[in-house]
mmCIF file of C-alpha atoms in Angstrom:
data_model
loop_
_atom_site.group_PDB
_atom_site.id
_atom_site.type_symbol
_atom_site.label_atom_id
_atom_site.label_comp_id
_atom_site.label_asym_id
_atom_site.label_seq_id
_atom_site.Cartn_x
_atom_site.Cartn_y
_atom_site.Cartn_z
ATOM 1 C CA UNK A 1 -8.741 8.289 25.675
ATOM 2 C CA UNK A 2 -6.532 7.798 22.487
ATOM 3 C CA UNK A 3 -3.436 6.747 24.985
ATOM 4 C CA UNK A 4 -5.756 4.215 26.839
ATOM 5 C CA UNK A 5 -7.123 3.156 23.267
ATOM 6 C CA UNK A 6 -3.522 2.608 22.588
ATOM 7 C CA UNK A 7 -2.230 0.201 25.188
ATOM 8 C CA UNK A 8 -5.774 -1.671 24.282
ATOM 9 C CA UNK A 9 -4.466 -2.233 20.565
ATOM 10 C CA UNK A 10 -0.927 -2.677 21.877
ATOM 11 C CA UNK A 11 -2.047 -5.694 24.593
ATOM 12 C CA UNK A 12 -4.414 -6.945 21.910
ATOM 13 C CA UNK A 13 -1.698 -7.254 19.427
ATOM 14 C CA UNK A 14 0.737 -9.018 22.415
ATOM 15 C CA UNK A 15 -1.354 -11.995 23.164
ATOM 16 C CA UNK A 16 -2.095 -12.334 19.042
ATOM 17 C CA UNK A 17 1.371 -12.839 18.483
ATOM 18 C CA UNK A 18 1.804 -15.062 21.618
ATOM 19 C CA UNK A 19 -1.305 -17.154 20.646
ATOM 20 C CA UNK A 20 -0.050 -16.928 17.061
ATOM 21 C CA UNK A 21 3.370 -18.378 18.138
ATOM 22 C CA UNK A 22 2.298 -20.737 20.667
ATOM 23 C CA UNK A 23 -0.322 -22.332 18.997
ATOM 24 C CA UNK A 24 1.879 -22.735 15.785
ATOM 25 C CA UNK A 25 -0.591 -21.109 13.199
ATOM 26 C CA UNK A 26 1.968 -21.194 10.546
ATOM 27 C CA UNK A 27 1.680 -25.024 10.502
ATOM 28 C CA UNK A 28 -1.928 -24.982 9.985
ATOM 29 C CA UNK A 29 -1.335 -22.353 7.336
ATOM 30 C CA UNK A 30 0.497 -24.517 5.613
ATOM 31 C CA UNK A 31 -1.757 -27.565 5.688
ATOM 32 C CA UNK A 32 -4.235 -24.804 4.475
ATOM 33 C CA UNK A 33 -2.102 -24.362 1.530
ATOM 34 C CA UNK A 34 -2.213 -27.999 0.811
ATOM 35 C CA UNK A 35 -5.973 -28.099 1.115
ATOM 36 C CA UNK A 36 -6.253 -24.766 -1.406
ATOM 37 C CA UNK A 37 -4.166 -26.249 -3.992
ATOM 38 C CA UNK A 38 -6.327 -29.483 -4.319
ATOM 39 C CA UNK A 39 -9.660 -26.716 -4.040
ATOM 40 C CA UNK A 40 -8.834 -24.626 -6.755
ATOM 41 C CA UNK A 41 -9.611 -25.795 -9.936
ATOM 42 C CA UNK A 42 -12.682 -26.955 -8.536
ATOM 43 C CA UNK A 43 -13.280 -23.669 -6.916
ATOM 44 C CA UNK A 44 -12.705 -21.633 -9.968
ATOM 45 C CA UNK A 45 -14.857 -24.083 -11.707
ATOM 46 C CA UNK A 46 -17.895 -22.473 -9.736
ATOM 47 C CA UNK A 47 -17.216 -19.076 -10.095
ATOM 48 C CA UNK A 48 -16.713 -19.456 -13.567
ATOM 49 C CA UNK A 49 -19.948 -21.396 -14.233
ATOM 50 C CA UNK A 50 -21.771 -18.436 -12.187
ATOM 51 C CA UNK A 51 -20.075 -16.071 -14.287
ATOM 52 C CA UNK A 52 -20.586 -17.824 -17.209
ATOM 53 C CA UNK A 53 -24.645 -17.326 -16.094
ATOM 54 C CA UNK A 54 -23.954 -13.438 -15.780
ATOM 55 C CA UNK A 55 -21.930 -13.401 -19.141
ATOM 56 C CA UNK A 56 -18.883 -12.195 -17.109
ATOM 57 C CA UNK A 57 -16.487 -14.783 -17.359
ATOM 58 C CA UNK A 58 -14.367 -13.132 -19.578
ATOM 59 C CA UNK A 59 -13.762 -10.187 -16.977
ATOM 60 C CA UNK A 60 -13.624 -13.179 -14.324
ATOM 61 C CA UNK A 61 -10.831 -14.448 -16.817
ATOM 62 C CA UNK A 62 -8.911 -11.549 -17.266
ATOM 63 C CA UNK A 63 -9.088 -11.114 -13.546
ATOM 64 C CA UNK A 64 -6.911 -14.106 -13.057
ATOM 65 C CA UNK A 65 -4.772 -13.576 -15.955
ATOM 66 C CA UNK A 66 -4.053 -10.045 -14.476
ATOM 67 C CA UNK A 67 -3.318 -12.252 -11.025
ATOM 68 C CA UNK A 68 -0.605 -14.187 -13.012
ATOM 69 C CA UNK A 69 0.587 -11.951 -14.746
ATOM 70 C CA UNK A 70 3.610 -12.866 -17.182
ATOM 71 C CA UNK A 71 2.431 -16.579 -16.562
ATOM 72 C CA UNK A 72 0.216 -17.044 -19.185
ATOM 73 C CA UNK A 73 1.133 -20.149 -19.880
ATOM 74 C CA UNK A 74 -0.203 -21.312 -15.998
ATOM 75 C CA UNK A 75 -3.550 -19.511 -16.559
ATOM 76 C CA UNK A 76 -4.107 -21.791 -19.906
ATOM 77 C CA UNK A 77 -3.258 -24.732 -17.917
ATOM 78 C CA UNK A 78 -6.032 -23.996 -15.542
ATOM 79 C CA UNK A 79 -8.236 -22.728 -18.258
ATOM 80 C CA UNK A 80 -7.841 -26.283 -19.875
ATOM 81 C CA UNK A 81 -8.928 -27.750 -16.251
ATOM 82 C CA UNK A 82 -11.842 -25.350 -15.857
ATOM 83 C CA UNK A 83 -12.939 -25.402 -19.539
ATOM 84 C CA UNK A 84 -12.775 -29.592 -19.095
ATOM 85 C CA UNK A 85 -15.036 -29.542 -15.962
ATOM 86 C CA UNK A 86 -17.172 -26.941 -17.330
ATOM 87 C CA UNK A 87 -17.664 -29.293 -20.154
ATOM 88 C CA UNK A 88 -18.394 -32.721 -18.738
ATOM 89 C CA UNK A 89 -21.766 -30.800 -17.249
ATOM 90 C CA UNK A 90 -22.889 -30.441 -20.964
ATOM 91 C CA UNK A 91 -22.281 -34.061 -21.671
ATOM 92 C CA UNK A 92 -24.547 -35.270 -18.423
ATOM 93 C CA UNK A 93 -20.657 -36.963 -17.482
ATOM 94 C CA UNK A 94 -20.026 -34.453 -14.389
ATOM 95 C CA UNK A 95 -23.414 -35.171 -13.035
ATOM 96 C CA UNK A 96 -22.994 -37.702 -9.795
ATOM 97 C CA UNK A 97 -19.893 -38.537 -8.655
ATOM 98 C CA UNK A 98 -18.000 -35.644 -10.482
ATOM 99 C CA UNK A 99 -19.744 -32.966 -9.204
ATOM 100 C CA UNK A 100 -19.900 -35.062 -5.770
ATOM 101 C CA UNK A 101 -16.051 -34.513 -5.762
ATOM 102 C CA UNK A 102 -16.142 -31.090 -6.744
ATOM 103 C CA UNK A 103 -18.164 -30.111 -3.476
ATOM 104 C CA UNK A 104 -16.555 -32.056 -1.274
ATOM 105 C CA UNK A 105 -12.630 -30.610 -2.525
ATOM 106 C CA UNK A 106 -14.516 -27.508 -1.827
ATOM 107 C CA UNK A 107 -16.756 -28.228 1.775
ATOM 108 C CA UNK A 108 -13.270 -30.061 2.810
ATOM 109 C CA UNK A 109 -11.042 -26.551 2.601
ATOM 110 C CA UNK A 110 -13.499 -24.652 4.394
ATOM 111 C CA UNK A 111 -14.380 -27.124 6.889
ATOM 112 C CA UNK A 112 -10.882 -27.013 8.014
ATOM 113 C CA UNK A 113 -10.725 -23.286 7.830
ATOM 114 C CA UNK A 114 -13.867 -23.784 10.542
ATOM 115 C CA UNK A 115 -11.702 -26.117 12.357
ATOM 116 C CA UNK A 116 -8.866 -24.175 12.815
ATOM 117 C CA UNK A 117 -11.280 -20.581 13.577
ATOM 118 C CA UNK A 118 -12.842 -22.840 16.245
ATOM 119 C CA UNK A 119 -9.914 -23.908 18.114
ATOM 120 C CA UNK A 120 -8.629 -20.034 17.998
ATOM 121 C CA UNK A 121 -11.839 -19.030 19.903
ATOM 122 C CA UNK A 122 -11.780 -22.157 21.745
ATOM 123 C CA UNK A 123 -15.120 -23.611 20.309
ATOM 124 C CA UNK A 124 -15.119 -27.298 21.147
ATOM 125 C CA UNK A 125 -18.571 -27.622 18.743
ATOM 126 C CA UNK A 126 -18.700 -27.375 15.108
ATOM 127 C CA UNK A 127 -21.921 -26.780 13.381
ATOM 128 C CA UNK A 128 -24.776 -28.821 12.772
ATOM 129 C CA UNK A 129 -24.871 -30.858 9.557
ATOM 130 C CA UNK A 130 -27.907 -29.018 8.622
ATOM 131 C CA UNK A 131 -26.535 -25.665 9.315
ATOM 132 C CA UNK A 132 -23.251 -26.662 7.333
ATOM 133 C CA UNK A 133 -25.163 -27.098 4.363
ATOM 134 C CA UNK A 134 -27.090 -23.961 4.634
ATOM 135 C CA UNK A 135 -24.006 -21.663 5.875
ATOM 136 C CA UNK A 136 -21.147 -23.480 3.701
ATOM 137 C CA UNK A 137 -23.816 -23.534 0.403
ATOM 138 C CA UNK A 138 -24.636 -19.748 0.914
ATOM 139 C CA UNK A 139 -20.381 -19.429 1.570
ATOM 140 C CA UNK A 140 -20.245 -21.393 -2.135
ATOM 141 C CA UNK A 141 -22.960 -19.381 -3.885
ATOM 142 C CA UNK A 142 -21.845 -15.904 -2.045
ATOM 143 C CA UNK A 143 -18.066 -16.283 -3.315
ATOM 144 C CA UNK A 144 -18.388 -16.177 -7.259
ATOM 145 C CA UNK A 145 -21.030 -13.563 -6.655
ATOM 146 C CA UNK A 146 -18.318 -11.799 -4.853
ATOM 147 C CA UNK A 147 -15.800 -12.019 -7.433
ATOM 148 C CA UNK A 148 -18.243 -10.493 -10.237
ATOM 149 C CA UNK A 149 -19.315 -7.619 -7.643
ATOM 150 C CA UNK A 150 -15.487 -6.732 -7.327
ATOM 151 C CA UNK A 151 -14.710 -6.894 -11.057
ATOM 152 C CA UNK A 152 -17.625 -4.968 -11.951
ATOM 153 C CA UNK A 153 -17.126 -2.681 -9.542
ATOM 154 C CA UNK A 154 -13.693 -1.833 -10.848
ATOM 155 C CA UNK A 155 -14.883 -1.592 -14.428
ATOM 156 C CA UNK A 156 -17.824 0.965 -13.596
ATOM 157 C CA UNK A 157 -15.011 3.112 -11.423
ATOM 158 C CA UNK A 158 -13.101 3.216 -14.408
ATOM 159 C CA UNK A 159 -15.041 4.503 -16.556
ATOM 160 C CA UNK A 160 -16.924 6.979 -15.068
ATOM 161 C CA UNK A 161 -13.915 8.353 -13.980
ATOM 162 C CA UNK A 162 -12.687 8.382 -18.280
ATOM 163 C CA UNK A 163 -16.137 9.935 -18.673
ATOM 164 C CA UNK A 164 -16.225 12.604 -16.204
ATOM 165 C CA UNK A 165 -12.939 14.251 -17.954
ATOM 166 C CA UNK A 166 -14.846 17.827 -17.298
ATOM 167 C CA UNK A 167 -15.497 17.512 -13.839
ATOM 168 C CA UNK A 168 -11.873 17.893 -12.225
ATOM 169 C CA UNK A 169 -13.060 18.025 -9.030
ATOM 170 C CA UNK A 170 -14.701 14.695 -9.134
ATOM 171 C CA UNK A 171 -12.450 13.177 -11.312
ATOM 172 C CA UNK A 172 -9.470 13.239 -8.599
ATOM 173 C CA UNK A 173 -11.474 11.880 -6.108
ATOM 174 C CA UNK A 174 -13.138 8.970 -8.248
ATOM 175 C CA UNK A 175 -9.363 7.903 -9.046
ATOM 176 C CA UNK A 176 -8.521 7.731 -5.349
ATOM 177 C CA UNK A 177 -11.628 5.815 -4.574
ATOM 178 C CA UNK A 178 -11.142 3.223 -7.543
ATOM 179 C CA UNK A 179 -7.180 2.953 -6.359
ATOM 180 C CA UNK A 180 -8.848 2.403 -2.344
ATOM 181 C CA UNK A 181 -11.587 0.063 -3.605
ATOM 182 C CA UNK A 182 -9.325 -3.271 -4.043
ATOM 183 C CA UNK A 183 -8.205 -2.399 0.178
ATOM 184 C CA UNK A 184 -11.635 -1.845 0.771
ATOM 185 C CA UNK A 185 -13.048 -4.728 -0.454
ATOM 186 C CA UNK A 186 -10.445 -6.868 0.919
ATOM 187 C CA UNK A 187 -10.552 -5.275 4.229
ATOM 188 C CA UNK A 188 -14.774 -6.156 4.087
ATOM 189 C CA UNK A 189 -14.050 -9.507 3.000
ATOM 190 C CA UNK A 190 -11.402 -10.205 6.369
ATOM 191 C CA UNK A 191 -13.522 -8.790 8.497
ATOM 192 C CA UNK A 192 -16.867 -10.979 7.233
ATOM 193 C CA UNK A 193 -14.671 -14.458 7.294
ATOM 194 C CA UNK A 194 -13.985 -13.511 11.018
ATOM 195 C CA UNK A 195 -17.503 -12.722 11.875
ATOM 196 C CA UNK A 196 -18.746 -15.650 10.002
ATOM 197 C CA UNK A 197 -16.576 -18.300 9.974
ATOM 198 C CA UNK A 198 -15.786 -19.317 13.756
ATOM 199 C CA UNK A 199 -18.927 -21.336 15.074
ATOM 200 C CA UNK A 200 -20.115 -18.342 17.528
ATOM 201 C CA UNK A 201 -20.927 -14.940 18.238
ATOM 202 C CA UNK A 202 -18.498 -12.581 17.167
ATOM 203 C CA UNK A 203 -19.056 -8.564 17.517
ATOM 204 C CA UNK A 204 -18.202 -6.335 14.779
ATOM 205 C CA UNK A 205 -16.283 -4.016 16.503
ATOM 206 C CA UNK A 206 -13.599 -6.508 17.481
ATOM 207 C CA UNK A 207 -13.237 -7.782 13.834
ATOM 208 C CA UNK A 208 -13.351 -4.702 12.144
ATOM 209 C CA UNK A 209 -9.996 -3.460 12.593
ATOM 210 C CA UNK A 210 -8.070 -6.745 12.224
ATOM 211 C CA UNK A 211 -10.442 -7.345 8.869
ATOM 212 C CA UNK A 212 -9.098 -4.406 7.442
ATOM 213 C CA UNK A 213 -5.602 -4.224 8.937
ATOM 214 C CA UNK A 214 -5.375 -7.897 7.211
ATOM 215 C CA UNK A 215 -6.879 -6.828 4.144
ATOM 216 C CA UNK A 216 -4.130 -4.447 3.613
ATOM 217 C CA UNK A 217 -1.565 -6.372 4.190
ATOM 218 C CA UNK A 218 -2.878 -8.807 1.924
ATOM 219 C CA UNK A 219 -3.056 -6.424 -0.717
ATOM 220 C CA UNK A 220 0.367 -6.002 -0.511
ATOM 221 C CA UNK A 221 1.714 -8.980 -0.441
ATOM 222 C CA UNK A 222 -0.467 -9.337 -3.396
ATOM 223 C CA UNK A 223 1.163 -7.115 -4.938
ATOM 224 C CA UNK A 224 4.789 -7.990 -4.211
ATOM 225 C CA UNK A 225 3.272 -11.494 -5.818
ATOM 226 C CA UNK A 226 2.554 -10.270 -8.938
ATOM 227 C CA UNK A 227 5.678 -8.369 -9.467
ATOM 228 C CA UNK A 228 7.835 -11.368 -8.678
ATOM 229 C CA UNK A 229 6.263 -13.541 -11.192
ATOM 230 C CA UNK A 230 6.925 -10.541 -14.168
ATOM 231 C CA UNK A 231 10.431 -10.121 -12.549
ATOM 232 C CA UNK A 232 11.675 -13.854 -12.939
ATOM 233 C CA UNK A 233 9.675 -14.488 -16.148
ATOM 234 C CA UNK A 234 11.246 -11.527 -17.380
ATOM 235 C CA UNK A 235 14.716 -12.899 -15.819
ATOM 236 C CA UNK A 236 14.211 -16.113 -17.574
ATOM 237 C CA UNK A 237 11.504 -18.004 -19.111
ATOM 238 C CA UNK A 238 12.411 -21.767 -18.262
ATOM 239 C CA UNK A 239 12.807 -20.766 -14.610
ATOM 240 C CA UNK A 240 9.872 -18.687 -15.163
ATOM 241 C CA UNK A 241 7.594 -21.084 -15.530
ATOM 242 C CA UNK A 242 9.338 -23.883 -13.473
ATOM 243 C CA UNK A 243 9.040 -20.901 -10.295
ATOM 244 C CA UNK A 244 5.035 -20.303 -10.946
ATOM 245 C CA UNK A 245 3.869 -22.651 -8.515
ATOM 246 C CA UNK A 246 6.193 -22.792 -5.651
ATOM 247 C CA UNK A 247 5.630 -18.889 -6.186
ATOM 248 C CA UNK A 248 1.761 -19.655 -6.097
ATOM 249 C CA UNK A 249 2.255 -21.871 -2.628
ATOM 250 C CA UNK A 250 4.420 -19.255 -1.247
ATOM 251 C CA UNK A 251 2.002 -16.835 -1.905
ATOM 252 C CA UNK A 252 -1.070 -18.942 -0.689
ATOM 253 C CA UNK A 253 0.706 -19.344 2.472
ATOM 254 C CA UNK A 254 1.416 -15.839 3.305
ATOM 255 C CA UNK A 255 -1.842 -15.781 2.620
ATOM 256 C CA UNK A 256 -3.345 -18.030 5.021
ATOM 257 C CA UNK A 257 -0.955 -16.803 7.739
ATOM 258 C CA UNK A 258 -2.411 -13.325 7.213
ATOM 259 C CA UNK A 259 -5.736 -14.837 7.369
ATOM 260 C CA UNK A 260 -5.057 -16.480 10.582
ATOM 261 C CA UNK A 261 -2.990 -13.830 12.702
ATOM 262 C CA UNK A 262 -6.042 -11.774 12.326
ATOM 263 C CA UNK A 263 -8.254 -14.394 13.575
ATOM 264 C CA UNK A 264 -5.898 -14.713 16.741
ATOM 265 C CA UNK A 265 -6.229 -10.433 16.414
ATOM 266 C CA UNK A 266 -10.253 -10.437 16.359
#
């Protein structure tokens, strides 16, 4: 069974690769990168205004400072841009055509994510109008919710693992599972984007281990992409901060090219 299970994984993981190479995913991971850079700010403009709504933008905040980390001087710069579209809405300025733009920088990036998860499992038909607003508005509102679930998760692993400082057979095993969580939660978040985001039925079974597979591997590179950034601002400041966002578009299309081979995977 396991050596039959094997050669399944190992002829699965062929043809990704082939389909990865032959289809040349790692051009449409880089016009995915183009299309996340121009989504951001307003991206991070609705997470932040949900998290304003829970009181949790400050965690939300130190979340992305903790993502740049020795790059402060990037995260003010898109404070300043989320702070300034968080404004206008006060003023009655963003309603209309501003927040019009907002959602459509936003529908635009993960229409062409559909686009692309389509033509991997050869769907010729993209979804309805009506069903884009319903799936890509729940996608919109889901997201920032996401975000607060993870951070708060992490908090409330922290400290009832600093709380339990009697219990040293729990303790151990809380720190492994808070250390796990960010792998977990990636791996859960892969595996829902493949069920979810190609217009068709996809089983669980054949996204689950891509999902996580990619969610490690993510995690990794994330990893590897904060330590760069404290490495060269540490190296030198002015090159520092002139390297942040060809760093950040390096990053975002390792990213995507993750994101991808495990859709040709699934």
């Amino acid at each position: 069974v396991l050596k039959r299970a094997g050669i399944y994984l190992e002829v699965r993981l062929v043809f990704a690769i082939r389909n990865y190479i032959s289809r040349d995913i790692s051009q449409r991971a880089s016009a995915l990168t183009c299309s996340t850079l121009l989504a951001i700010i307003p991206l991070l403009a609705i997470v932040f205004a949900f998290a304003r709504g829970f009181g949790m933008n400050e965690l939300i905040e130190n979340q992305l400072r903790s993502t740049f980390y020795g790059q402060e001087h990037i995260v003010n710069i898109l404070m300043q841009f989320i702070n300034s579209y968080l404004e206008h809405t006060k003023s009655g300025l963003f309603v209309g055509v501003g927040i019009i733009l907002l959602v459509y920088s936003v529908l635009q990036l993960i229409m062409s994510v559909e686009n692309i998860f389509n033509d991997i499992w050869k769907v010729h038909k993209s979804r309805t109008p009506l069903r884009m607003i319903t799936d890509y508005s729940g996608f919109i509102l889901l997201l920032p919710l996401l975000m607060i679930v993870m951070s708060g998760f992490s908090i409330f692993m922290t400290t009832l693992a600093d709380r339990i400082p009697n219990l040293l057979l729990l303790q151990p095993a809380v720190r492994d599972l808070l250390n796990l969580s960010p792998y977990i939660l990636a791996g859960g978040v892969f595996t829902g984007v493949y069920l979810f985001m190609p217009n068709t039925h996809v089983k669980i079974r054949y996204a689950l281990l891509p999902g996580f597979l990619m969610g490690t591997i993510f995690q990794v590179i994330l990893y590897i992409y904060i330590n760069t950034q404290i490495a060269i601002s540490s190296y030198n400041a002015i090159y520092g901060s002139f390297a942040a966002i060809p760093i950040f578009m390096v990053w975002s299309q390792l990213s995507w090219n993750i994101c991808l081979f495990g859709a040709e995977f699934t």
